Amino acid sequence: EAQVTQNPRYLITVTGKKLTVTCSQNMNHEYMSWYRQDPGLGLRQIYYSMNVEVTDKGDVPEGYKVSRKEKRNFPLILESPSPNQTSLYFCASGTGDLAVGEAFFGQGTRLTVV
Amino acid sequence: GQNIDQPTEMTATEGAIVQINCTYQTSGFNGLFWYQQHAGEAPTFLSYNVLDGLEEKGRFSSFLSRSKGYSYLLLKELQMKDSASYLCAVSDSNYQLIWGAGTKLIIKP
């Protein structure tokens, strides 16, 4: 089954404790992206990648890191999480730029930083 | 600034028709997307409009007027499973996606 898989689905952590949210897709998509979704706001892009070893900042990259060492994986790293990073995070992938084609989203990771 | 406006919440009756509007002010335009998002789940693609007019896909249709900066999503023969949030997103001149906050649609029996 074609899918984007994120882990974990839920995570509660403490301020400053490094964490990684994994994202993997099995559709051989070149384009991958991370978004955060907060109440009353539209999805905001954190980072995106157009191919292996190619990553770029989105609208809200501060406090986040990503890597794209393999085509299928695009982990999101929070080196020192803070409470303002409490949010619902989505990974998405597509055959090309998500601004001109369908995005396939993972199931989401609900992160709480206390 | 760039802006996408959608109603926050709408209520409709099972079996009826509902129209969800989206207005946008963006620097340029390269297409408009509609996604459906059930509570606690991932958004799923519904439609992509680049040219003016109505595109029909089963019970769902999407309309675009570029001159008016306006789109709507039309849902016919509403079913309880259509209860969800509907997200409008516009691709601007730099191919950046600008997302609306979404419209929560509540279907009543």
PDB file of C-alpha atoms in Angstrom:
ATOM      1  CA  GLU A   1       0.000   0.000   0.000  1.00  0.00           C
ATOM      2  CA  ALA A   2       1.305   3.436  -0.982  1.00  0.00           C
ATOM      3  CA  GLN A   3       1.792   5.479   2.136  1.00  0.00           C
ATOM      4  CA  VAL A   4       3.717   8.023   4.158  1.00  0.00           C
ATOM      5  CA  THR A   5       4.546   6.741   7.630  1.00  0.00           C
ATOM      6  CA  GLN A   6       5.402   8.965  10.557  1.00  0.00           C
ATOM      7  CA  ASN A   7       6.570   7.919  13.992  1.00  0.00           C
ATOM      8  CA  PRO A   8       5.729   8.427  16.725  1.00  0.00           C
ATOM      9  CA  ARG A   9       2.052   9.421  16.466  1.00  0.00           C
ATOM     10  CA  TYR A  10       2.087  11.023  19.906  1.00  0.00           C
ATOM     11  CA  LEU A  11       4.994  12.368  21.917  1.00  0.00           C
ATOM     12  CA  ILE A  12       5.249  14.262  25.185  1.00  0.00           C
ATOM     13  CA  THR A  13       8.712  15.532  26.020  1.00  0.00           C
ATOM     14  CA  VAL A  14      10.471  18.059  28.207  1.00  0.00           C
ATOM     15  CA  THR A  15      12.082  21.310  27.175  1.00  0.00           C
ATOM     16  CA  GLY A  16      15.574  20.859  25.816  1.00  0.00           C
ATOM     17  CA  LYS A  17      15.508  17.088  25.255  1.00  0.00           C
ATOM     18  CA  LYS A  18      16.485  16.341  21.677  1.00  0.00           C
ATOM     19  CA  LEU A  19      13.992  14.351  19.641  1.00  0.00           C
ATOM     20  CA  THR A  20      13.536  13.006  16.144  1.00  0.00           C
ATOM     21  CA  VAL A  21      10.302  12.403  14.273  1.00  0.00           C
ATOM     22  CA  THR A  22      10.744   9.932  11.453  1.00  0.00           C
ATOM     23  CA  CYS A  23       9.031  10.035   8.083  1.00  0.00           C
ATOM     24  CA  SER A  24       9.222   7.385   5.394  1.00  0.00           C
ATOM     25  CA  GLN A  25       7.439   7.050   2.051  1.00  0.00           C
ATOM     26  CA  ASN A  26       7.245   4.022  -0.239  1.00  0.00           C
ATOM     27  CA  MET A  27       6.145   5.795  -3.425  1.00  0.00           C
ATOM     28  CA  ASN A  28       9.614   6.743  -4.719  1.00  0.00           C
ATOM     29  CA  HIS A  29       8.670  10.414  -4.447  1.00  0.00           C
ATOM     30  CA  GLU A  30      11.407  12.973  -4.955  1.00  0.00           C
ATOM     31  CA  TYR A  31       9.732  15.789  -3.041  1.00  0.00           C
ATOM     32  CA  MET A  32       9.188  15.654   0.720  1.00  0.00           C
ATOM     33  CA  SER A  33       8.133  18.309   3.185  1.00  0.00           C
ATOM     34  CA  TRP A  34       7.392  18.928   6.839  1.00  0.00           C
ATOM     35  CA  TYR A  35       4.466  21.057   8.054  1.00  0.00           C
ATOM     36  CA  ARG A  36       3.125  22.102  11.393  1.00  0.00           C
ATOM     37  CA  GLN A  37      -0.560  22.671  12.019  1.00  0.00           C
ATOM     38  CA  ASP A  38      -1.754  24.930  14.823  1.00  0.00           C
ATOM     39  CA  PRO A  39      -5.345  25.867  15.760  1.00  0.00           C
ATOM     40  CA  GLY A  40      -6.692  28.762  13.712  1.00  0.00           C
ATOM     41  CA  LEU A  41      -3.725  28.768  11.366  1.00  0.00           C
ATOM     42  CA  GLY A  42      -3.108  27.190   8.010  1.00  0.00           C
ATOM     43  CA  LEU A  43      -0.441  24.560   7.521  1.00  0.00           C
ATOM     44  CA  ARG A  44       3.003  26.116   7.707  1.00  0.00           C
ATOM     45  CA  GLN A  45       5.974  24.604   5.948  1.00  0.00           C
ATOM     46  CA  ILE A  46       9.049  23.941   8.077  1.00  0.00           C
ATOM     47  CA  TYR A  47      11.523  22.403   5.629  1.00  0.00           C
ATOM     48  CA  TYR A  48      11.320  20.687   2.283  1.00  0.00           C
ATOM     49  CA  SER A  49      13.520  18.527   0.104  1.00  0.00           C
ATOM     50  CA  MET A  50      13.442  18.227  -3.653  1.00  0.00           C
ATOM     51  CA  ASN A  51      15.745  15.222  -3.747  1.00  0.00           C
ATOM     52  CA  VAL A  52      18.417  13.304  -1.853  1.00  0.00           C
ATOM     53  CA  GLU A  53      20.913  15.635  -0.125  1.00  0.00           C
ATOM     54  CA  VAL A  54      18.866  18.700  -1.181  1.00  0.00           C
ATOM     55  CA  THR A  55      16.978  20.486   1.597  1.00  0.00           C
ATOM     56  CA  ASP A  56      15.659  24.012   1.984  1.00  0.00           C
ATOM     57  CA  LYS A  57      13.966  26.167   4.580  1.00  0.00           C
ATOM     58  CA  GLY A  58      10.250  26.735   4.521  1.00  0.00           C
ATOM     59  CA  ASP A  59       8.314  29.442   6.303  1.00  0.00           C
ATOM     60  CA  VAL A  60       9.079  28.471   9.920  1.00  0.00           C
ATOM     61  CA  PRO A  61      12.441  26.637  10.047  1.00  0.00           C
ATOM     62  CA  GLU A  62      13.772  28.053  13.337  1.00  0.00           C
ATOM     63  CA  GLY A  63      14.411  25.351  15.924  1.00  0.00           C
ATOM     64  CA  TYR A  64      14.231  22.477  13.440  1.00  0.00           C
ATOM     65  CA  LYS A  65      16.672  20.449  11.370  1.00  0.00           C
ATOM     66  CA  VAL A  66      16.148  17.877   8.650  1.00  0.00           C
ATOM     67  CA  SER A  67      18.227  15.504   6.569  1.00  0.00           C
ATOM     68  CA  ARG A  68      17.623  13.592   3.339  1.00  0.00           C
ATOM     69  CA  LYS A  69      20.239  10.877   3.063  1.00  0.00           C
ATOM     70  CA  GLU A  70      17.928   8.432   1.327  1.00  0.00           C
ATOM     71  CA  LYS A  71      15.044   9.087  -1.007  1.00  0.00           C
ATOM     72  CA  ARG A  72      12.440   7.426   1.187  1.00  0.00           C
ATOM     73  CA  ASN A  73      13.317   9.017   4.563  1.00  0.00           C
ATOM     74  CA  PHE A  74      13.046  12.605   5.744  1.00  0.00           C
ATOM     75  CA  PRO A  75      13.436  12.870   9.536  1.00  0.00           C
ATOM     76  CA  LEU A  76      12.608  16.040  11.472  1.00  0.00           C
ATOM     77  CA  ILE A  77      14.980  16.839  14.325  1.00  0.00           C
ATOM     78  CA  LEU A  78      14.317  19.166  17.236  1.00  0.00           C
ATOM     79  CA  GLU A  79      17.693  19.713  18.898  1.00  0.00           C
ATOM     80  CA  SER A  80      16.337  21.612  21.903  1.00  0.00           C
ATOM     81  CA  PRO A  81      12.531  21.580  21.891  1.00  0.00           C
ATOM     82  CA  SER A  82      10.641  24.445  23.489  1.00  0.00           C
ATOM     83  CA  PRO A  83       6.960  24.748  24.473  1.00  0.00           C
ATOM     84  CA  ASN A  84       6.199  26.899  21.394  1.00  0.00           C
ATOM     85  CA  GLN A  85       6.995  23.834  19.282  1.00  0.00           C
ATOM     86  CA  THR A  86       3.992  22.052  20.716  1.00  0.00           C
ATOM     87  CA  SER A  87       1.986  21.330  17.594  1.00  0.00           C
ATOM     88  CA  LEU A  88       0.633  18.750  15.167  1.00  0.00           C
ATOM     89  CA  TYR A  89       3.290  17.853  12.605  1.00  0.00           C
ATOM     90  CA  PHE A  90       2.724  16.379   9.163  1.00  0.00           C
ATOM     91  CA  CYS A  91       5.177  14.937   6.713  1.00  0.00           C
ATOM     92  CA  ALA A  92       4.144  15.025   3.057  1.00  0.00           C
ATOM     93  CA  SER A  93       5.548  13.742  -0.209  1.00  0.00           C
ATOM     94  CA  GLY A  94       4.849  14.143  -3.908  1.00  0.00           C
ATOM     95  CA  THR A  95       6.196  13.282  -7.328  1.00  0.00           C
ATOM     96  CA  GLY A  96       7.115  16.945  -7.703  1.00  0.00           C
ATOM     97  CA  ASP A  97       6.665  20.285  -6.006  1.00  0.00           C
ATOM     98  CA  LEU A  98       3.572  20.161  -3.808  1.00  0.00           C
ATOM     99  CA  ALA A  99       2.607  23.607  -5.121  1.00  0.00           C
ATOM    100  CA  VAL A 100       1.687  22.078  -8.476  1.00  0.00           C
ATOM    101  CA  GLY A 101       0.698  18.541  -7.618  1.00  0.00           C
ATOM    102  CA  GLU A 102      -0.988  16.276  -5.124  1.00  0.00           C
ATOM    103  CA  ALA A 103       0.568  15.904  -1.705  1.00  0.00           C
ATOM    104  CA  PHE A 104       0.434  12.633   0.205  1.00  0.00           C
ATOM    105  CA  PHE A 105       0.446  13.212   3.943  1.00  0.00           C
ATOM    106  CA  GLY A 106       1.525  11.061   6.835  1.00  0.00           C
ATOM    107  CA  GLN A 107      -0.855  10.448   9.728  1.00  0.00           C
ATOM    108  CA  GLY A 108       0.624  13.202  11.834  1.00  0.00           C
ATOM    109  CA  THR A 109       2.642  13.464  15.038  1.00  0.00           C
ATOM    110  CA  ARG A 110       1.121  15.290  17.955  1.00  0.00           C
ATOM    111  CA  LEU A 111       4.010  16.757  19.945  1.00  0.00           C
ATOM    112  CA  THR A 112       3.700  18.302  23.376  1.00  0.00           C
ATOM    113  CA  VAL A 113       6.712  20.026  24.932  1.00  0.00           C
ATOM    114  CA  VAL A 114       6.406  20.756  28.650  1.00  0.00           C
TER     115      VAL A 114
ATOM    116  CA  GLY B   1       0.536  40.282   2.692  1.00  0.00           C
ATOM    117  CA  GLN B   2      -0.785  37.027   1.373  1.00  0.00           C
ATOM    118  CA  ASN B   3      -4.094  35.813   2.702  1.00  0.00           C
ATOM    119  CA  ILE B   4      -6.539  32.955   2.330  1.00  0.00           C
ATOM    120  CA  ASP B   5     -10.022  33.353   3.834  1.00  0.00           C
ATOM    121  CA  GLN B   6     -12.432  30.536   4.546  1.00  0.00           C
ATOM    122  CA  PRO B   7     -15.371  30.354   6.955  1.00  0.00           C
ATOM    123  CA  THR B   8     -14.324  28.770  10.228  1.00  0.00           C
ATOM    124  CA  GLU B   9     -17.301  26.450  10.551  1.00  0.00           C
ATOM    125  CA  MET B  10     -20.393  25.438   8.599  1.00  0.00           C
ATOM    126  CA  THR B  11     -23.315  23.164   9.384  1.00  0.00           C
ATOM    127  CA  ALA B  12     -25.392  21.247   6.851  1.00  0.00           C
ATOM    128  CA  THR B  13     -27.939  18.441   6.779  1.00  0.00           C
ATOM    129  CA  GLU B  14     -27.374  14.921   5.524  1.00  0.00           C
ATOM    130  CA  GLY B  15     -28.514  14.599   1.900  1.00  0.00           C
ATOM    131  CA  ALA B  16     -28.296  18.346   1.242  1.00  0.00           C
ATOM    132  CA  ILE B  17     -25.803  20.456  -0.733  1.00  0.00           C
ATOM    133  CA  VAL B  18     -23.189  22.740   0.792  1.00  0.00           C
ATOM    134  CA  GLN B  19     -20.832  25.284  -0.744  1.00  0.00           C
ATOM    135  CA  ILE B  20     -17.572  26.151   1.021  1.00  0.00           C
ATOM    136  CA  ASN B  21     -16.022  29.397  -0.162  1.00  0.00           C
ATOM    137  CA  CYS B  22     -12.379  30.416  -0.322  1.00  0.00           C
ATOM    138  CA  THR B  23     -11.119  33.874  -1.224  1.00  0.00           C
ATOM    139  CA  TYR B  24      -7.467  34.664  -1.677  1.00  0.00           C
ATOM    140  CA  GLN B  25      -5.095  37.579  -2.058  1.00  0.00           C
ATOM    141  CA  THR B  26      -1.688  36.343  -3.141  1.00  0.00           C
ATOM    142  CA  SER B  27       1.273  37.581  -5.122  1.00  0.00           C
ATOM    143  CA  GLY B  28       0.528  35.751  -8.319  1.00  0.00           C
ATOM    144  CA  PHE B  29      -1.352  32.525  -8.850  1.00  0.00           C
ATOM    145  CA  ASN B  30      -0.304  29.082  -9.992  1.00  0.00           C
ATOM    146  CA  GLY B  31      -3.225  26.985  -8.885  1.00  0.00           C
ATOM    147  CA  LEU B  32      -5.633  26.299  -6.049  1.00  0.00           C
ATOM    148  CA  PHE B  33      -5.995  23.102  -4.060  1.00  0.00           C
ATOM    149  CA  TRP B  34      -8.735  21.657  -1.878  1.00  0.00           C
ATOM    150  CA  TYR B  35      -7.915  19.021   0.727  1.00  0.00           C
ATOM    151  CA  GLN B  36     -10.172  17.127   3.141  1.00  0.00           C
ATOM    152  CA  GLN B  37      -9.026  16.476   6.687  1.00  0.00           C
ATOM    153  CA  HIS B  38     -10.979  14.310   9.114  1.00  0.00           C
ATOM    154  CA  ALA B  39     -10.404  15.077  12.783  1.00  0.00           C
ATOM    155  CA  GLY B  40      -7.050  13.747  13.929  1.00  0.00           C
ATOM    156  CA  GLU B  41      -6.145  12.477  10.492  1.00  0.00           C
ATOM    157  CA  ALA B  42      -3.996  13.487   7.537  1.00  0.00           C
ATOM    158  CA  PRO B  43      -5.238  15.845   4.827  1.00  0.00           C
ATOM    159  CA  THR B  44      -6.197  14.075   1.600  1.00  0.00           C
ATOM    160  CA  PHE B  45      -6.243  15.655  -1.855  1.00  0.00           C
ATOM    161  CA  LEU B  46      -9.600  16.564  -3.388  1.00  0.00           C
ATOM    162  CA  SER B  47      -8.935  18.883  -6.314  1.00  0.00           C
ATOM    163  CA  TYR B  48      -6.535  21.206  -8.111  1.00  0.00           C
ATOM    164  CA  ASN B  49      -7.797  24.104 -10.250  1.00  0.00           C
ATOM    165  CA  VAL B  50      -5.586  26.193 -12.491  1.00  0.00           C
ATOM    166  CA  LEU B  51      -8.097  27.489 -15.025  1.00  0.00           C
ATOM    167  CA  ASP B  52     -11.396  29.266 -14.446  1.00  0.00           C
ATOM    168  CA  GLY B  53     -14.506  27.181 -14.295  1.00  0.00           C
ATOM    169  CA  LEU B  54     -16.095  24.208 -12.617  1.00  0.00           C
ATOM    170  CA  GLU B  55     -14.497  20.797 -12.286  1.00  0.00           C
ATOM    171  CA  GLU B  56     -16.697  17.940 -11.180  1.00  0.00           C
ATOM    172  CA  LYS B  57     -15.502  14.789  -9.497  1.00  0.00           C
ATOM    173  CA  GLY B  58     -18.370  12.623  -8.305  1.00  0.00           C
ATOM    174  CA  ARG B  59     -20.264  14.311  -5.462  1.00  0.00           C
ATOM    175  CA  PHE B  60     -17.582  16.981  -5.162  1.00  0.00           C
ATOM    176  CA  SER B  61     -17.052  19.931  -7.512  1.00  0.00           C
ATOM    177  CA  SER B  62     -14.568  22.789  -7.343  1.00  0.00           C
ATOM    178  CA  PHE B  63     -14.962  26.184  -8.982  1.00  0.00           C
ATOM    179  CA  LEU B  64     -12.353  28.847  -9.663  1.00  0.00           C
ATOM    180  CA  SER B  65     -12.536  32.502 -10.708  1.00  0.00           C
ATOM    181  CA  ARG B  66      -9.027  33.929 -10.967  1.00  0.00           C
ATOM    182  CA  SER B  67     -10.244  37.463 -11.707  1.00  0.00           C
ATOM    183  CA  LYS B  68     -12.222  37.480  -8.453  1.00  0.00           C
ATOM    184  CA  GLY B  69      -9.668  35.601  -6.359  1.00  0.00           C
ATOM    185  CA  TYR B  70     -12.389  33.159  -5.445  1.00  0.00           C
ATOM    186  CA  SER B  71     -13.035  29.452  -5.321  1.00  0.00           C
ATOM    187  CA  TYR B  72     -15.662  27.218  -3.860  1.00  0.00           C
ATOM    188  CA  LEU B  73     -16.009  23.537  -3.093  1.00  0.00           C
ATOM    189  CA  LEU B  74     -19.469  22.125  -3.675  1.00  0.00           C
ATOM    190  CA  LEU B  75     -20.499  18.938  -1.902  1.00  0.00           C
ATOM    191  CA  LYS B  76     -23.706  17.250  -3.023  1.00  0.00           C
ATOM    192  CA  GLU B  77     -25.803  14.502  -1.415  1.00  0.00           C
ATOM    193  CA  LEU B  78     -24.041  15.034   1.865  1.00  0.00           C
ATOM    194  CA  GLN B  79     -23.165  11.984   3.929  1.00  0.00           C
ATOM    195  CA  MET B  80     -22.195  11.800   7.586  1.00  0.00           C
ATOM    196  CA  LYS B  81     -18.672  10.799   6.546  1.00  0.00           C
ATOM    197  CA  ASP B  82     -18.288  14.212   4.880  1.00  0.00           C
ATOM    198  CA  SER B  83     -17.969  15.744   8.345  1.00  0.00           C
ATOM    199  CA  ALA B  84     -14.417  17.034   8.210  1.00  0.00           C
ATOM    200  CA  SER B  85     -12.333  20.149   7.747  1.00  0.00           C
ATOM    201  CA  TYR B  86     -11.794  21.397   4.212  1.00  0.00           C
ATOM    202  CA  LEU B  87      -8.526  23.155   3.502  1.00  0.00           C
ATOM    203  CA  CYS B  88      -7.990  25.642   0.682  1.00  0.00           C
ATOM    204  CA  ALA B  89      -4.418  26.299  -0.491  1.00  0.00           C
ATOM    205  CA  VAL B  90      -3.083  28.604  -3.209  1.00  0.00           C
ATOM    206  CA  SER B  91       0.201  28.335  -5.072  1.00  0.00           C
ATOM    207  CA  ASP B  92       1.634  31.833  -5.524  1.00  0.00           C
ATOM    208  CA  SER B  93       3.960  33.256  -8.163  1.00  0.00           C
ATOM    209  CA  ASN B  94       6.969  31.657  -6.440  1.00  0.00           C
ATOM    210  CA  TYR B  95       5.232  28.285  -6.237  1.00  0.00           C
ATOM    211  CA  GLN B  96       4.865  28.656  -2.485  1.00  0.00           C
ATOM    212  CA  LEU B  97       1.745  27.076  -1.058  1.00  0.00           C
ATOM    213  CA  ILE B  98      -0.337  29.402   1.104  1.00  0.00           C
ATOM    214  CA  TRP B  99      -2.831  27.484   3.246  1.00  0.00           C
ATOM    215  CA  GLY B 100      -6.126  28.657   4.670  1.00  0.00           C
ATOM    216  CA  ALA B 101      -7.016  27.746   8.253  1.00  0.00           C
ATOM    217  CA  GLY B 102      -9.713  25.378   7.027  1.00  0.00           C
ATOM    218  CA  THR B 103     -13.492  25.140   7.260  1.00  0.00           C
ATOM    219  CA  LYS B 104     -14.935  22.660   9.718  1.00  0.00           C
ATOM    220  CA  LEU B 105     -18.065  21.110   8.186  1.00  0.00           C
ATOM    221  CA  ILE B 106     -20.584  19.559  10.566  1.00  0.00           C
ATOM    222  CA  ILE B 107     -23.217  17.279   9.047  1.00  0.00           C
ATOM    223  CA  LYS B 108     -26.425  16.737  11.008  1.00  0.00           C
ATOM    224  CA  PRO B 109     -28.847  13.853  10.426  1.00  0.00           C
TER     225      PRO B 109
END
